[in-house]
Short mmCIF file of C-alpha atoms and ligand atoms in Angstrom, two decimals:
data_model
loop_
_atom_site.label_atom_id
_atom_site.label_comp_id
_atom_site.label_asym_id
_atom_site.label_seq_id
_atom_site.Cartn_x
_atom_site.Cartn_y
_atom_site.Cartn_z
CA UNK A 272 -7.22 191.01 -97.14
CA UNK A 273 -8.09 187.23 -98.13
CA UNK A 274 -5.63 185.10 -96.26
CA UNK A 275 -5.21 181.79 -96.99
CA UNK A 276 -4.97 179.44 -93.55
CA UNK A 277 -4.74 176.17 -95.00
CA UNK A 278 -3.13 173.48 -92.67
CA UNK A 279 -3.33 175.67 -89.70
CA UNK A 280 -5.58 176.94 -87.10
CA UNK A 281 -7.11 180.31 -86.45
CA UNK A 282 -7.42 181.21 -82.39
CA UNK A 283 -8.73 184.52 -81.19
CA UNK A 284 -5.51 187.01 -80.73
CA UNK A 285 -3.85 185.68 -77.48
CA UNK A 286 -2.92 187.99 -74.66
CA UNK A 287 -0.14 187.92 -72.46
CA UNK A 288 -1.88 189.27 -69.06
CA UNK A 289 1.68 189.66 -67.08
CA UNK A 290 4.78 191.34 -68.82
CA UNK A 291 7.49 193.87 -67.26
CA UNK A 292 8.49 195.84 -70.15
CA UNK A 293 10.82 198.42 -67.91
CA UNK A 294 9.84 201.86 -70.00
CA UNK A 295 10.44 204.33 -68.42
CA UNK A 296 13.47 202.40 -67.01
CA UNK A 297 16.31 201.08 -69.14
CA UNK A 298 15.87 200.65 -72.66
CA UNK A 299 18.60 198.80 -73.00
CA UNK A 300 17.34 195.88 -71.37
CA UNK A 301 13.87 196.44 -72.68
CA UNK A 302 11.59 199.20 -73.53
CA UNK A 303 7.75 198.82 -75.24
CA UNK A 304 9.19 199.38 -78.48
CA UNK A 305 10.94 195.84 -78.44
CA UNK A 306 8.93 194.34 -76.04
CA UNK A 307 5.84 194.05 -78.05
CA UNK A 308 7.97 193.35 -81.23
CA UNK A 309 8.87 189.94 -79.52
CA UNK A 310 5.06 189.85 -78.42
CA UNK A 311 3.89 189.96 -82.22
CA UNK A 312 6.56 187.82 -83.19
CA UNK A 313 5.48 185.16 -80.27
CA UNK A 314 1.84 185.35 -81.42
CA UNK A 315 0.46 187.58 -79.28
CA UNK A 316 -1.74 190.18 -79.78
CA UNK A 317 -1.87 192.27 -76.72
CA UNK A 318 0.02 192.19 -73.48
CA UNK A 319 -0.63 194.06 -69.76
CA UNK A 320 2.10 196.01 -69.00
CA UNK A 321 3.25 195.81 -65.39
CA UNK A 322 3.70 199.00 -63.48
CA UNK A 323 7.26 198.44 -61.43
CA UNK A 324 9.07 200.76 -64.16
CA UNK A 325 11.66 203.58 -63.32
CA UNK A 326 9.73 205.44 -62.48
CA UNK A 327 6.47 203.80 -61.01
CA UNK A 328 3.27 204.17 -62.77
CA UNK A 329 1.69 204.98 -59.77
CA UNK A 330 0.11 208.25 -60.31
CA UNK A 331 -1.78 210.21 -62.58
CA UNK A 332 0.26 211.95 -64.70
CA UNK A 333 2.74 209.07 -65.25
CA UNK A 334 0.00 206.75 -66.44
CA UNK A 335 -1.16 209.78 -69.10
CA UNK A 336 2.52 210.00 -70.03
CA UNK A 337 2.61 205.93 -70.58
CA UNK A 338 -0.77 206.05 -72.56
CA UNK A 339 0.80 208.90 -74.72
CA UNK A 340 4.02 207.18 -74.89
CA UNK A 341 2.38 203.35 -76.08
CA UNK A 342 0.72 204.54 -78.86
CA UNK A 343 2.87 204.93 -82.16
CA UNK A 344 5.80 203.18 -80.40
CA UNK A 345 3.91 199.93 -79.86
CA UNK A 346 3.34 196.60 -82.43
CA UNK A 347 0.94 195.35 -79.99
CA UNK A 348 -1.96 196.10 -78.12
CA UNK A 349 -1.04 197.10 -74.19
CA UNK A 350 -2.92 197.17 -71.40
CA UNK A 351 -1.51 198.99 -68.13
CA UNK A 352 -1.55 197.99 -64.49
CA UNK A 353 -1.20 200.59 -62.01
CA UNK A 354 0.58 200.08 -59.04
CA UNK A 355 -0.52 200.81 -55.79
CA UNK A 356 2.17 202.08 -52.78
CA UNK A 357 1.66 202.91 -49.23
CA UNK A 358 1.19 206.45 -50.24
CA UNK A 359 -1.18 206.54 -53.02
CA UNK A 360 -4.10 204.20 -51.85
CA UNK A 361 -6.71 206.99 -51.64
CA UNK A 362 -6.17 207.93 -55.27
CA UNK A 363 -6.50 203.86 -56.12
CA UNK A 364 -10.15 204.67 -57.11
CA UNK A 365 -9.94 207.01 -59.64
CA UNK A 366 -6.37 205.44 -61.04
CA UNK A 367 -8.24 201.97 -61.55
CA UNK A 368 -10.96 203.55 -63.93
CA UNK A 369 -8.66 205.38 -65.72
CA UNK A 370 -9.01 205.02 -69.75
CA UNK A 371 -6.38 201.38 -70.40
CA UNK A 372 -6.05 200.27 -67.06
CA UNK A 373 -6.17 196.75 -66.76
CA UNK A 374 -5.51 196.52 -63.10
CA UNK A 375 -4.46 197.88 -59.86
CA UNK A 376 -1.02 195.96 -59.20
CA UNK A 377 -0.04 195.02 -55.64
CA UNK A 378 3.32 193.97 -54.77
CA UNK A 379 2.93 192.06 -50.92
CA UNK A 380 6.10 190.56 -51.48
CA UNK A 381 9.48 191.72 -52.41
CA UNK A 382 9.99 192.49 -56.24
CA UNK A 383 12.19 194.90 -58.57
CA UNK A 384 11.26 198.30 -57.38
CA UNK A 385 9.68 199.93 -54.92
CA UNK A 386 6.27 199.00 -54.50
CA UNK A 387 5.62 197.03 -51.55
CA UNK A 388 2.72 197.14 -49.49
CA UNK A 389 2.72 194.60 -46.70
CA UNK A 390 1.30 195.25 -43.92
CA UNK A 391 -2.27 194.00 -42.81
CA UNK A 392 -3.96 197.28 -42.16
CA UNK A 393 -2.45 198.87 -45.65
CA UNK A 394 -3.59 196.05 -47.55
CA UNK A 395 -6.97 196.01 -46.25
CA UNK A 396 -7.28 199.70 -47.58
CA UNK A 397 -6.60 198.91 -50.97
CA UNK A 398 -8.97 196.50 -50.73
CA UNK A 399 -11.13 199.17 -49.44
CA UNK A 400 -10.57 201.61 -52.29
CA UNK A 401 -12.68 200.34 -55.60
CA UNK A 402 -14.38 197.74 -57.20
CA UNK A 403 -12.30 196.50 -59.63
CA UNK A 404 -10.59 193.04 -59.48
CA UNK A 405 -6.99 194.08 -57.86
CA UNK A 406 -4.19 191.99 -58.87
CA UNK A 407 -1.45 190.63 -56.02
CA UNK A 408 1.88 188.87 -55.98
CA UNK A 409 1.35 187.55 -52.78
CA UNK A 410 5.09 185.88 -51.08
CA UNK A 411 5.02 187.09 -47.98
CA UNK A 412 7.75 189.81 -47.09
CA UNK A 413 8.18 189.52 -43.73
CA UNK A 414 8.84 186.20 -43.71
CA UNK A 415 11.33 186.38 -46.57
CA UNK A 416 13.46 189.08 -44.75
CA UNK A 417 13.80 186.10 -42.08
CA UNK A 418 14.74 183.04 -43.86
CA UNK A 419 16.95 184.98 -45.82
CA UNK A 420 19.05 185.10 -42.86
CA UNK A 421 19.93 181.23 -43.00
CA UNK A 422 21.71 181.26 -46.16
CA UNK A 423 25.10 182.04 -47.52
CA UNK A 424 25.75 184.46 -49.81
CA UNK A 425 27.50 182.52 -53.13
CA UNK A 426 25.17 179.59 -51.88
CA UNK A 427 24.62 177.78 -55.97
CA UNK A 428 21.16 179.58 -57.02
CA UNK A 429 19.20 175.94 -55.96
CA UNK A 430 18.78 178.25 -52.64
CA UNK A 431 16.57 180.46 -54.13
CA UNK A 432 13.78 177.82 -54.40
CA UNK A 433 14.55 176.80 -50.81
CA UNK A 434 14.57 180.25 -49.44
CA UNK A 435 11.65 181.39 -51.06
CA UNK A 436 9.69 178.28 -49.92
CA UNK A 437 5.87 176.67 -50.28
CA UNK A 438 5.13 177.91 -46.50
CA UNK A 439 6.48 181.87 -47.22
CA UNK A 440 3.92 181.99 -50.55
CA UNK A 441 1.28 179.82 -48.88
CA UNK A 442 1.45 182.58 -46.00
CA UNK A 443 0.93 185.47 -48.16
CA UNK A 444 -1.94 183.72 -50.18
CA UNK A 445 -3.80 182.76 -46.95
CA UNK A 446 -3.77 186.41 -45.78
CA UNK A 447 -4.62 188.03 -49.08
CA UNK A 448 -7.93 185.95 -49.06
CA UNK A 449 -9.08 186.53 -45.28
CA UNK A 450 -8.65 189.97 -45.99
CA UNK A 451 -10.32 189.64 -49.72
CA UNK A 452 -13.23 187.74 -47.64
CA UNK A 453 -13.53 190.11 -45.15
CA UNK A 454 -13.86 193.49 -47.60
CA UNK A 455 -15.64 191.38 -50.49
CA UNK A 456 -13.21 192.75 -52.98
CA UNK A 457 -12.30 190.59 -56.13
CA UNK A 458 -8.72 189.41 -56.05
CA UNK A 459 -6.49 187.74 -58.97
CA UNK A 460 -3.63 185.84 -57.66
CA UNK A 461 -0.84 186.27 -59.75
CA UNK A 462 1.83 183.36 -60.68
CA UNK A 463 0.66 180.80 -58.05
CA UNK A 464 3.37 178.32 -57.79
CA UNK A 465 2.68 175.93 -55.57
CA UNK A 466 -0.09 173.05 -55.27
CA UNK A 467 -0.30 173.81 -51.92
CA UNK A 468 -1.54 177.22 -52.75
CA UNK A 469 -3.84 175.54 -56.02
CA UNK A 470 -5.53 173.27 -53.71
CA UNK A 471 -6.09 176.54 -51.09
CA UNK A 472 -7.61 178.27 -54.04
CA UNK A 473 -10.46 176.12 -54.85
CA UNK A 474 -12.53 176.90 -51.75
CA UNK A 475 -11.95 180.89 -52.89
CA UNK A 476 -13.31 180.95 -56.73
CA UNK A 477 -16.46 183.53 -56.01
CA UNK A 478 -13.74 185.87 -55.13
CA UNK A 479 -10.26 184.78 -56.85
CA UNK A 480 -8.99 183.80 -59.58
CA UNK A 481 -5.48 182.47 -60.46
CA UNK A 482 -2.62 182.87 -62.88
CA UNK A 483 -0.21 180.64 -63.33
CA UNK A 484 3.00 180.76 -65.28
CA UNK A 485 4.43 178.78 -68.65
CA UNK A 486 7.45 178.77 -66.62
CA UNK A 487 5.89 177.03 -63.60
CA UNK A 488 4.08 174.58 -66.26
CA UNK A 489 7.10 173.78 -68.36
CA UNK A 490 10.41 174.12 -66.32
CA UNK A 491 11.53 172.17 -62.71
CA UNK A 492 14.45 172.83 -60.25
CA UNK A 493 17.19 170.76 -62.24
CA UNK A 494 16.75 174.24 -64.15
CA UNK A 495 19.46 175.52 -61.55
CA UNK A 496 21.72 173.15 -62.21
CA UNK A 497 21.89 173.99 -65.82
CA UNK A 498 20.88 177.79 -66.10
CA UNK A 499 22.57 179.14 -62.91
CA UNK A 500 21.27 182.80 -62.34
CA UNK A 501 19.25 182.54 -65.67
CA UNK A 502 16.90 180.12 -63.55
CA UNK A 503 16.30 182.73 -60.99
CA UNK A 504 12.63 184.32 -60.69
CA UNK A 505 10.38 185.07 -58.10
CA UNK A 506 7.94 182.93 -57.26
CA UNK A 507 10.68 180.68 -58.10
CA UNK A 508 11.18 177.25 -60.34
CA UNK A 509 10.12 174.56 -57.91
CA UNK A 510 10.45 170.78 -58.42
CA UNK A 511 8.01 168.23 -60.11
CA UNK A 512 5.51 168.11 -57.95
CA UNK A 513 4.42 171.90 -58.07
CA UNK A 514 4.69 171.79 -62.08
CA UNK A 515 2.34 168.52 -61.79
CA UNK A 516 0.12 170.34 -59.08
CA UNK A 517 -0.21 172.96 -61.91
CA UNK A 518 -1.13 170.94 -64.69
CA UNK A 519 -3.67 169.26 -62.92
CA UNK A 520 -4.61 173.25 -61.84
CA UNK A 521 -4.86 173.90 -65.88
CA UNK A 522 -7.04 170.97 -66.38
CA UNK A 523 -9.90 171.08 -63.34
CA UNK A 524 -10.61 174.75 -64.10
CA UNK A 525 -9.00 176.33 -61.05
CA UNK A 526 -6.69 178.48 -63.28
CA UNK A 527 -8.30 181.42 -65.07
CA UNK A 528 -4.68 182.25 -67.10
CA UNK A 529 -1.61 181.88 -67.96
CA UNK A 530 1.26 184.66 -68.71
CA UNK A 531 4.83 184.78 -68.76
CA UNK A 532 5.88 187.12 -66.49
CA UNK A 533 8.21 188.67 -68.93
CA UNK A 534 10.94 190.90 -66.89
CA UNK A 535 14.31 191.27 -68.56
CA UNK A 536 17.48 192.16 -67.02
CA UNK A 537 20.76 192.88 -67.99
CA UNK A 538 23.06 189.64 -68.33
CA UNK A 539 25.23 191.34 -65.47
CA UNK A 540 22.58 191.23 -63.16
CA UNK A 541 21.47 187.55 -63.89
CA UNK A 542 25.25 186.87 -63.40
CA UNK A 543 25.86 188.40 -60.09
CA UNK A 544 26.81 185.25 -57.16
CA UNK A 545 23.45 184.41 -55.34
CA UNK A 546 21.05 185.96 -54.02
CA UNK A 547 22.00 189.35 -55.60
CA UNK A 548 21.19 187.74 -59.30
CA UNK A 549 18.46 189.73 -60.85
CA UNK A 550 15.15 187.57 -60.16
CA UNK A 551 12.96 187.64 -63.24
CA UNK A 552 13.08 185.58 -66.97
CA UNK A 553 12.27 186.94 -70.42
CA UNK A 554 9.43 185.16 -71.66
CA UNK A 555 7.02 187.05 -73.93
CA UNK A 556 8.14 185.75 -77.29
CA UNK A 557 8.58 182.08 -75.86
CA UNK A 558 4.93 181.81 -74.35
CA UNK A 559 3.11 180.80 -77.25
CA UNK A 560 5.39 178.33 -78.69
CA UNK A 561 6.03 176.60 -75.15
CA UNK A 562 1.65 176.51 -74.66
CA UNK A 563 1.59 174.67 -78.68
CA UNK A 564 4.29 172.65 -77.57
CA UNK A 565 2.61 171.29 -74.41
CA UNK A 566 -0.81 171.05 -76.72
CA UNK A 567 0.90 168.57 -78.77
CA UNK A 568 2.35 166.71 -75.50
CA UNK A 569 -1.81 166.21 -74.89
CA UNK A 570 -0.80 168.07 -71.98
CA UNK A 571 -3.94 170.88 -72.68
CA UNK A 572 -6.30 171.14 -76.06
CA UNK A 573 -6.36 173.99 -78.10
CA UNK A 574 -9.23 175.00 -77.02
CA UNK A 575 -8.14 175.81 -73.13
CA UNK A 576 -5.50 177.28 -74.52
CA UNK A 577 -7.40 179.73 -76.32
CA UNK A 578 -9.31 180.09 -72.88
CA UNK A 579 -6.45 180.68 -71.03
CA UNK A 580 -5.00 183.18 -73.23
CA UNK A 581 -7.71 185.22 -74.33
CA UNK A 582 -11.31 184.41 -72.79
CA UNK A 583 -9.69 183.83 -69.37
CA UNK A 584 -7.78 187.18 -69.56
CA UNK A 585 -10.75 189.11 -71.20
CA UNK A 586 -13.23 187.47 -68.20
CA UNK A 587 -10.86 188.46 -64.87
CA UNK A 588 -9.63 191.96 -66.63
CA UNK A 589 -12.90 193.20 -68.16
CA UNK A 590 -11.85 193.71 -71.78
CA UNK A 591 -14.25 195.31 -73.67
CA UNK A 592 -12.52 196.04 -76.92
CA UNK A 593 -8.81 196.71 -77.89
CA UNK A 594 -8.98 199.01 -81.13
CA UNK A 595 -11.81 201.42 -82.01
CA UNK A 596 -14.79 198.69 -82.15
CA UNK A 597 -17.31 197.06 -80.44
CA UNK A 598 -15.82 194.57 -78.26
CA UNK A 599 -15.81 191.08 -80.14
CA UNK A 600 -15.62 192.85 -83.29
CA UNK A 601 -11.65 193.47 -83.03
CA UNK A 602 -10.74 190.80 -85.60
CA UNK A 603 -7.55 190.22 -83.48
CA UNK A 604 -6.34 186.40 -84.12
CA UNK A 605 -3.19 184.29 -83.61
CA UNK A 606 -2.83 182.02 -86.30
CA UNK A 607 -0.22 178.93 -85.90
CA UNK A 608 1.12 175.88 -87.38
CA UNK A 609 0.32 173.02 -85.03
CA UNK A 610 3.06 171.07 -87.45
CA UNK A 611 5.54 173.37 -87.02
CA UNK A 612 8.72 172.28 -85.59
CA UNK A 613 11.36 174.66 -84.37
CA UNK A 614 14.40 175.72 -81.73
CA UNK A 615 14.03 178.62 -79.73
CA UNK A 616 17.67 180.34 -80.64
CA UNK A 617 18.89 183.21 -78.67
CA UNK A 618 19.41 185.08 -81.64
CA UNK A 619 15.50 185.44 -82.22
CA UNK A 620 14.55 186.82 -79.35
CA UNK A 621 14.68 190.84 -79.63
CA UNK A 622 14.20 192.12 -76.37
CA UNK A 623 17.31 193.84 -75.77
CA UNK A 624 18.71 191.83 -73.00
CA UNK A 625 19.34 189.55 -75.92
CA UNK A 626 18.41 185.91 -73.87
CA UNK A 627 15.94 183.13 -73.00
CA UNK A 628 15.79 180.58 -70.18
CA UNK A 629 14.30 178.58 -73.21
CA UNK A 630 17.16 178.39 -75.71
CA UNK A 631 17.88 175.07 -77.70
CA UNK A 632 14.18 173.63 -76.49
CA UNK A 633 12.42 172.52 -79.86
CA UNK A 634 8.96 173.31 -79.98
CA UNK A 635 6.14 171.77 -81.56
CA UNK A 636 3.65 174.09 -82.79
CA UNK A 637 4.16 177.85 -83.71
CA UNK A 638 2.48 181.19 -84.12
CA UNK A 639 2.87 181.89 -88.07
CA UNK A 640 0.59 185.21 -88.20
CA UNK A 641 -0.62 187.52 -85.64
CA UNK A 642 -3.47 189.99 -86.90
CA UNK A 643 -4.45 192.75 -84.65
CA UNK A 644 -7.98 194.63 -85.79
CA UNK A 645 -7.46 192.89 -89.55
CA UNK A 646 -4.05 193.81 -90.19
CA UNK A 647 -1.51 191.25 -90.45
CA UNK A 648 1.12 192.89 -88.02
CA UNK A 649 3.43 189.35 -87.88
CA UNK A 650 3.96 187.37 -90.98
CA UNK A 651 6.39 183.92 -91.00
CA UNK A 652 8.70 185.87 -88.70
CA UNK A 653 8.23 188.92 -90.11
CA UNK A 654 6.99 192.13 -88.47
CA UNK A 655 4.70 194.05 -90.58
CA UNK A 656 4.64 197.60 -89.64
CA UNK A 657 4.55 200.91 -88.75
CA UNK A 658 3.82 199.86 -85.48
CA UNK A 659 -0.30 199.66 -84.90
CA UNK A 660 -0.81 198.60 -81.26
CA UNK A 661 -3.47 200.31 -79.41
CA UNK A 662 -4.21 200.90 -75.80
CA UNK A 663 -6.45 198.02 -74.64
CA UNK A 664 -10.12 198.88 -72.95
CA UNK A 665 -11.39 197.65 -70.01
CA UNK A 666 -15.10 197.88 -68.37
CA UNK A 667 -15.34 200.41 -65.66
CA UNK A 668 -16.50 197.96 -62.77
CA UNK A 669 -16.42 194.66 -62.83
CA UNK A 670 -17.62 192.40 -59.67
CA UNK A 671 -15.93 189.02 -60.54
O1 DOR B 768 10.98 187.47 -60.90
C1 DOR B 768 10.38 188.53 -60.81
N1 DOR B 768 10.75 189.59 -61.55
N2 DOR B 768 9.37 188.65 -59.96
C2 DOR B 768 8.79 189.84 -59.71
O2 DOR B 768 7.87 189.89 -58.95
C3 DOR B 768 9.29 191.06 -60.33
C4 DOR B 768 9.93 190.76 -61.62
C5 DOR B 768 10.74 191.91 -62.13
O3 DOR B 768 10.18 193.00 -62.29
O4 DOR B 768 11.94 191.73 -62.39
ZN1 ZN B 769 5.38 189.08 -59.33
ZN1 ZN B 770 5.77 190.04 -62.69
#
C-alpha cells in the first residue's frame, strides 16, 4: 500500500515499555483485547505487558498460556514481563529467555498483587539468577508499612504523595544499586519520580537505566485537588520540582524511556476514601498525544521522542524484531499530525474502566496512523482489523 503522508511525520512504531493490562484478571476493567485497541488508537505499536495479573505470570505454564492467549486477540504487538516472587527465583533463568519475554519484573515495593520481594538477601538472588537486564519498582516496603502509620484514614488523597515520600523511593533506589553493583547485574529502574533519585542515577549508567513516566512529566500535586482518587498512583504525582527534575532528566540523557504505566481499575476502587483508593491511572491511549503535546511546548524534539519511545525501549529490552522479520525490517511506524489539535474525551478511551486522569486537556499533536509490519492497523481513529499483533522478540542475553 502507497500511503500518502503529506503534512505529517513518519516515526518508527512507538512502544509503550510499561502497561498493566489485568488478563487473566478482570476483563471488565481491562483485558489485552481492549488494551491494545486503545494502544493502536494512541499510536503505538507495541506495548510490554506487566506480569501482576490474576493470576501471576510467574511460571511456566502461565506465560505459554499468555503467549497462546495474545496472539489473535491482540491489535498490537506485546511483549511480556515475568514476574519474579520469593518462591520462583531459581526458575528466573530459564523464565527470562523464554520466547517474548521482555523482562524479569520485580516488585520491591508494595503494588496490586502479590509479588513482592523485599528483602536484601532475596533480592540479591534474583540478581544472582541470569543475565538479562531485570526490571524493579523500587519504593521501599518496609518503610512504607511505617509511615503509613501517621496518617488518617479519609485523610484528602494529597497524603498519598506525602506518605509515599522522596526519602521512602530514594531508599529503595539506593539499595537496588549497591546490590546491582555488588552482583554486576543490569538493572532498569522503573518510573523514577523524584530528582533526588535522577541526580542518584547519573553516577550508575554502566549498570542502570531509567524510565520515567508521561504522568511524572506532564501532571503536579494540584492534580489531587482536582482529580481526588483519580490522581492516585504509585510512585505518586509529586509537585513541580520533581516534574522539572524530570524534564531536565529527558533532556541530559539520563532517561533511557518513557511509558505510561497503564493500570486500570474499576471507578469503585478509585473512589474508595484514602488510602484504600486503587493506586494506578489509565494511560496507554493518552501517551502519545501528551509526548506531541509537550514536543510542541519545545519541551523535547521529535527526535528524543522517537528515542524514548522506540530506540530507548529496543536498546534496554533487547528487541530484535516484533513480526516474522529481520529486526529493523518490521516496517512498524507511528505516523502523526504535529498540527493536530484535539481534547482527550472520556468517551474515546476504550479500556473498559471507561476513564482518563487526562480528560478535557487539549493536545497538540496526534497519532493519525499506526502501521505494524506494513499494515495500517489504526486509521484517523479507526481500527483496522482482524486484530494482527504479534508477540514481540527479544535477544537472549543482553549485558547493558
Ligand atoms: O500505581 C500503580 N499501579 N503502581 C503499581 O506499581 C502497580 C499498578 C497496578 O498494577 O495497579
Ligand atoms: Zn510500579
Ligand atoms: Zn506499573
Amino acid at each position: 500500500e502507497v500511503l500518502d503522508c503529506r503534512g505529517l511525520h513518519v516515526l518508527p512504531g512507538l512502544i509503550d515499555p510499561h502497561v498493566h493490562l489485568r488478563d487473566p484478571g478482570d476483563p471488565k476493567v481491562e483485558n489485552v483485547s481492549d488494551g491494545t485497541r486503545a494502544a493502536v488508537l494512541g499510536g503505538l505499536a507495541a506495548v510490554f505487558d506487566m506480569p501482576n495479573t490474576t493470576p501471576l505470570i510467574d511460571r511456566r505454564e502461565r506465560l505459554d498460556w499468555k503467549r497462546a492467549y495474545v496472539q489473535g486477540r491482540a491489535w498490537c504487538d506485546v511483549g511480556l514481563y515475568v514476574g519474579a516472587t520469593k518462591t520462583n527465583i531459581n526458575a528466573l533463568a530459564e523464565l527470562e529467555l523464554q520466547p517474548n519475554v521482555c523482562a524479569i519484573k520485580v516488585f520491591a515495593g508494595s503494588s496490586t498483587g502479590d509479588l513482592l520481594v523485599e528483602d536484601d538477601e532475596s533480592l540479591e538472588r534474583v540478581m544472582r539468577a541470569g543475565r538479562r537486564r531485570v526490571c524493579y519498582h523500587s519504593e521501599d516496603e518496609y518503610r512504607l508499612q511505617a509511615r503509613r502509620k501517621l496518617f488518617t484514614p479519609g485523610m484528602p488523597h494529597r497524603n498519598h504523595m506525602e506518605w509515599r515520600d522522596v526519602e521512602t523511593a530514594f531508599l529503595g533506589t539506593r539499595r537496588l544499586m549497591a546490590l546491582a553493583r555488588r552482583t554486576g547485574r543490569p538493572a532498569h529502574i522503573l518510573h523514577v519520580s523524584t530528582a533526588e533519585e535522577l541526580e542518584y542515577l547519573k553516577d550508575f549508567r554502566d549498570i542502570a537505566t531509567v524510565e520515567v513516566l508521561v504522568n511524572h512529566l506532564s501532571q503536579t500535586d494540584e492534580a489531587y485537588d482536582r482529580l481526588g482518587g483519580y490522581a492516585v498512583m504509585n510512585p505518586p504525582i509529586r509537585d513541580a520540582r520533581h516534574r522539572e527534575a524530570a524534564w531536565a532528566a529527558v533532556r541530559d540523557g539520563t532517561v533511557d524511556c518513557v511509558g505510561s504505566d497503564h493500570a486500570p481499575h474499576s471507578r469503585a476502587a478509585k473512589e474508595r476514601p484514602w488510602p484504600d483508593t486503587a493506586a494506578g491511572l489509565t494511560g496507554v491511549q493518552t501517551l502519545v498525544p501528551l509526548m506531541l503535546d509537550h514536543v510542541n511546548a519545545g519541551r523535547l524534539s521529535l527526535t528524543r521522542l522517537a528515542d524514548l519511545m522506540c530506540a530507548g525501549p529496543a536498546r534496554v529490552y533487547g528487541v530484535v524484531g516484533k513480526g516474522r522479520l529481520a529486526a529493523g525490517y518490521d516496517a512498524d511506524f507511528t505516523v502523526v499530525d504535529l498540527g493536530k489539535r484535539r481534547v482527550i474525551e472520556e468517551s474515546w478511551i476504550v479500556s473498559p474502566c471507561g476513564w482518563t486522569p487526562f480528560a478535557g486537556q487539549e493536545c497538540t499533536g496526534w497519532p493519525v496512523m499506526t502501521i505494524i509490519r506494513g499494515q495500517v492497523v489504526m486509521r484517523e481513529d479507526e481500527v483496522l482489523g482482524p486484530p494482527r499483533g504479534g508477540l514481540v522478540r527479544f535477544a537472549e542475553a543482553r549485558g547493558f
